[in-house]
Amino acid sequence: MSKKGNDMNPLVQTKEIIKTYTLGRTEVHALRGLSLDFEPGEFTAISGPSGSGKTTLLNLLGLIDSPTSGTVFLEGSQVKYNGLTKLHSIRLEKLGFIFQTFNLIPVLTAYENVEYPLLLMKKSSVQRREMVEKVLREVRLWEFRKHKPNELSGGQRQRVAIARALVNRPKLILADEPTANIDSATASEILDLMHTLNEEDNVTFLFSTHDQLVMQHARRIVKLHDGVILNGESNV
Amino acid sequence: MEKAMSNFMRLSFKNVFRNRRRTAITGLVLVFGATALILAGGFIAYSFRGLRESTIHGELGHIQLFNKEYLLHEEDRPLELGLDSADAMKKKIMMVNHVRFTMARIDFMGLISNGDKSEAFLGRGVEPDKELKLSDLGLNMDRGQFLDQDPSDMKDNQVVLASGLAKTMKAKLGDYLTLMTTTSTGALNALDVKVVGVYSTGIPEYDERALMVDLSTAQQILNSKKVTKLVVVLDQTDETIKVAAQLEKMFPNVTAKRWFDLATFYNSVVRLYNAIFGFLGIIIFVIVVLSSSNTMMMSIFERTKEIGTQLAVGTSRLRLMLNFVYEGLIIGVLGALLGLVIAYGVSVLINNSNIMMPAPPGRTTGYPLLVDTVPMLFVGVFILMSLTTVVSSVIPAFKASRLKIVDALGHI
Ligand SMILES: Nc1ncnc2c1ncn2[C@@H]1O[C@H](COP(=O)(O)OP(=O)(O)O)[C@@H](O)[C@H]1O
Ligand SMILES: [Mg+2]
């Protein structure tokens, strides 16, 4: 199982997770028993048509939602949803999020948006300055650090979002259709950037997409359909 | 930690000013509230001050010294529990800082007669020159004049009568009446006095019975060298408590009653107006809380998705809630500060524009509309108004912090 051939636990693991939404009297089975392992250093696409459960899966992996049944393990320990696991500090310290609609804080500059998680982590101002500068240079936006989100293009905004997800050097970055709201040329740029970060810094990426072009960048593809994994999970 | 707080404060600051119009509306409500409270409070403070000074100067003085026993027991005979060595005490009192002057009074009662009929009276022996220094009594005589200043030259013992008593006695200026009392030794005594003036106290019950004679006249009829009390008048009302304590230390057998211990009318007026002012404060507090919690709720609703994002990237729910409460605090502090400045400006304007209030019932003249600037009032209103928006942000902030992250993120 483990690519590196050691006994280490997978980074994230799901066992038989089911997610059912109840809408009035009808039940929507968004995920129907998924068991998946994700190893450190992966660059994996979760693909599938709209409504197949990609967002739901990423939300569960990102600990911002809880499964109806089944378990999620993070670095070998089971995630508890009853308050025993401090989910927000795990999200802060170990996970990074990239959203389809960027979700930057509009009143903050690019710099301040990226700095925000570091404030939550109570980093000193010297550390913050160092870390923000490093990551903003990595996404090639240092010159734009004083710009507010509405003064940036879609691609630039998403790069700010990537920088924000990356700044505290998380174990895992979850990106829900990160390129769906930007043109294809810029989308490739974003994917190249993510790819570089993955290869050079060994950042683990899980991203969802229903775009064939985007899938081509992935090293592994998990195909979802109606909340189940399609046969032949493929390794590119 | 502190540093982190100021950083989040900065975020809250920016959020406060993202919707300027709404912040301005909330600010305006705060300014209105602060101004209303400060003007009302300032006017009440001004009225209290007037009432306080007229209470002190119309009658009580700042401090009254009694024989300790006088306040504990009934006197069996006049001046039985009076002060012995009033003159020696006076000399010592005059040495105390802030004392302007001190004077003796004797309270006594008896019957007054015009030959045809007798009436009970409540008499007061006074030092006329000093009584005039305390109040404008001499100027407010209905008829005639106040008691003569220098008793040594007086051929006759003089009396001034309250208007009601003068009427029942059918007394004209220059008439002679007879006062009858028991002396301090228990004998009966009578003395003829000449009516030199008629005055009104403003209190009908008193006007029926009151009269004043010179201190020596009172001592003569009571056959005693004692006085009932010493009235101490200060140069500053604010020194009352301090000086009273000092005097009690000086004279172990004496109780020093401060003017507010004796001013029952003043105290009940103050209580009433404080209650009214407190009620006004509560109403304004509630109005500001209600109107600003509504805008606070709206601004949180608009930011639902952003709240989802903040929670997703690891903001604790407490942190999120605090950030919104900070917003309330910032609006509150700024609005309250602006309110204070404007209220101060309006106070100055009012005080300089000579507005006359209509005459209150029972008086013939109006009085100027003035508002005092009371530092404590400014501090109090500042704290109250700053708190209103904190209070009104708590529930919306709590709701925001309880949002389900996925729902919030899905919010358009
Ligand atoms: N909050 C929700 N309430 C009810 N149904 C939902 C909710 N979120 C998602 N669903 C349903 O769950 C299924 C999977 O949705 P989603 O995970 O968003 O798919 P994808 O991201 O692949 O488009 C869809 O049928 C969707 O309608
Ligand atoms: Mg989706």
mmCIF file of N, CA, C and O in Angstrom, chain B residues 2 24 27 35 44 47 58 60 64 69 113 126 129 135 170 174 178 291 308-309 314 320 350 367 380 402:
data_model
loop_
_atom_site.group_PDB
_atom_site.id
_atom_site.type_symbol
_atom_site.label_atom_id
_atom_site.label_comp_id
_atom_site.label_asym_id
_atom_site.label_seq_id
_atom_site.Cartn_x
_atom_site.Cartn_y
_atom_site.Cartn_z
ATOM 1 N N GLU B 2 -1.190 40.106 23.445
ATOM 2 C CA GLU B 2 -1.732 41.451 23.299
ATOM 3 C C GLU B 2 -1.600 41.922 21.860
ATOM 4 O O GLU B 2 -2.472 42.554 21.299
ATOM 5 N N ALA B 24 -22.293 54.667 9.837
ATOM 6 C CA ALA B 24 -22.704 56.046 10.107
ATOM 7 C C ALA B 24 -24.064 56.073 10.796
ATOM 8 O O ALA B 24 -24.273 56.857 11.727
ATOM 9 N N GLY B 27 -23.606 54.961 14.281
ATOM 10 C CA GLY B 27 -22.889 56.034 14.965
ATOM 11 C C GLY B 27 -23.822 57.179 15.323
ATOM 12 O O GLY B 27 -23.763 57.725 16.417
ATOM 13 N N THR B 35 -25.691 62.430 23.395
ATOM 14 C CA THR B 35 -26.032 63.843 23.532
ATOM 15 C C THR B 35 -27.248 64.024 24.434
ATOM 16 O O THR B 35 -27.244 64.859 25.344
ATOM 17 N N ILE B 44 -29.996 68.440 34.832
ATOM 18 C CA ILE B 44 -30.367 67.983 36.176
ATOM 19 C C ILE B 44 -29.290 68.381 37.183
ATOM 20 O O ILE B 44 -29.586 68.870 38.277
ATOM 21 N N SER B 47 -29.652 71.931 37.984
ATOM 22 C CA SER B 47 -30.792 72.169 38.870
ATOM 23 C C SER B 47 -30.473 71.737 40.295
ATOM 24 O O SER B 47 -30.820 72.423 41.258
ATOM 25 N N GLY B 58 -30.396 79.146 52.161
ATOM 26 C CA GLY B 58 -31.707 79.596 52.606
ATOM 27 C C GLY B 58 -31.926 79.261 54.066
ATOM 28 O O GLY B 58 -32.756 79.864 54.735
ATOM 29 N N LEU B 60 -29.957 76.004 55.997
ATOM 30 C CA LEU B 60 -29.216 75.011 56.775
ATOM 31 C C LEU B 60 -27.777 75.372 57.086
ATOM 32 O O LEU B 60 -27.236 74.932 58.090
ATOM 33 N N GLN B 64 -24.184 71.728 60.879
ATOM 34 C CA GLN B 64 -24.777 72.173 62.141
ATOM 35 C C GLN B 64 -24.239 71.301 63.257
ATOM 36 O O GLN B 64 -24.233 70.079 63.164
ATOM 37 N N GLU B 69 -26.133 64.648 72.965
ATOM 38 C CA GLU B 69 -27.332 64.178 73.660
ATOM 39 C C GLU B 69 -28.617 64.721 73.028
ATOM 40 O O GLU B 69 -29.654 64.085 73.066
ATOM 41 N N SER B 113 -48.843 86.446 72.352
ATOM 42 C CA SER B 113 -50.144 87.044 72.657
ATOM 43 C C SER B 113 -50.163 88.515 72.264
ATOM 44 O O SER B 113 -49.152 89.213 72.385
ATOM 45 N N VAL B 126 -31.534 84.170 66.716
ATOM 46 C CA VAL B 126 -30.498 84.191 65.681
ATOM 47 C C VAL B 126 -29.520 85.328 65.893
ATOM 48 O O VAL B 126 -29.784 86.254 66.665
ATOM 49 N N ASP B 129 -26.879 89.663 61.907
ATOM 50 C CA ASP B 129 -25.921 90.027 60.856
ATOM 51 C C ASP B 129 -25.442 88.797 60.112
ATOM 52 O O ASP B 129 -25.286 88.798 58.898
ATOM 53 N N SER B 135 -28.007 84.204 54.004
ATOM 54 C CA SER B 135 -29.085 84.189 53.009
ATOM 55 C C SER B 135 -29.504 85.595 52.643
ATOM 56 O O SER B 135 -29.068 86.566 53.245
ATOM 57 N N LYS B 170 -52.886 89.816 63.938
ATOM 58 C CA LYS B 170 -53.290 91.140 63.455
ATOM 59 C C LYS B 170 -52.213 92.169 63.778
ATOM 60 O O LYS B 170 -52.494 93.298 64.200
ATOM 61 N N GLY B 174 -44.332 97.861 64.472
ATOM 62 C CA GLY B 174 -44.299 98.753 65.621
ATOM 63 C C GLY B 174 -45.168 98.293 66.773
ATOM 64 O O GLY B 174 -45.054 98.809 67.881
ATOM 65 N N THR B 178 -46.441 89.849 73.287
ATOM 66 C CA THR B 178 -45.802 89.208 74.437
ATOM 67 C C THR B 178 -45.494 87.749 74.118
ATOM 68 O O THR B 178 -46.355 87.022 73.627
ATOM 69 N N SER B 291 -31.582 49.115 17.875
ATOM 70 C CA SER B 291 -31.343 49.568 16.509
ATOM 71 C C SER B 291 -29.978 49.109 16.012
ATOM 72 O O SER B 291 -29.817 48.810 14.833
ATOM 73 N N GLY B 308 -17.764 31.460 7.008
ATOM 74 C CA GLY B 308 -17.470 30.059 6.700
ATOM 75 C C GLY B 308 -15.999 29.874 6.362
ATOM 76 O O GLY B 308 -15.349 28.944 6.852
ATOM 77 N N THR B 309 -15.479 30.776 5.549
ATOM 78 C CA THR B 309 -14.070 30.684 5.156
ATOM 79 C C THR B 309 -13.164 30.809 6.376
ATOM 80 O O THR B 309 -12.241 30.015 6.563
ATOM 81 N N GLY B 314 -9.439 27.682 10.077
ATOM 82 C CA GLY B 314 -8.936 27.372 11.412
ATOM 83 C C GLY B 314 -9.207 28.411 12.483
ATOM 84 O O GLY B 314 -8.662 28.333 13.580
ATOM 85 N N LEU B 320 -13.714 34.065 16.453
ATOM 86 C CA LEU B 320 -14.636 34.671 15.500
ATOM 87 C C LEU B 320 -15.641 35.573 16.215
ATOM 88 O O LEU B 320 -15.899 36.701 15.815
ATOM 89 N N ILE B 350 -25.821 76.117 24.417
ATOM 90 C CA ILE B 350 -26.991 76.405 25.257
ATOM 91 C C ILE B 350 -26.612 77.396 26.356
ATOM 92 O O ILE B 350 -27.322 78.376 26.600
ATOM 93 N N TYR B 367 -36.192 80.977 35.038
ATOM 94 C CA TYR B 367 -34.778 80.851 35.359
ATOM 95 C C TYR B 367 -34.038 80.420 34.096
ATOM 96 O O TYR B 367 -34.629 79.853 33.179
ATOM 97 N N GLY B 380 -19.437 58.329 32.508
ATOM 98 C CA GLY B 380 -20.517 57.344 32.607
ATOM 99 C C GLY B 380 -21.208 57.126 31.273
ATOM 100 O O GLY B 380 -21.431 55.990 30.849
ATOM 101 N N ARG B 402 -21.698 30.148 15.626
ATOM 102 C CA ARG B 402 -22.339 28.829 15.656
ATOM 103 C C ARG B 402 -22.700 28.317 14.261
ATOM 104 O O ARG B 402 -23.266 27.247 14.135
#
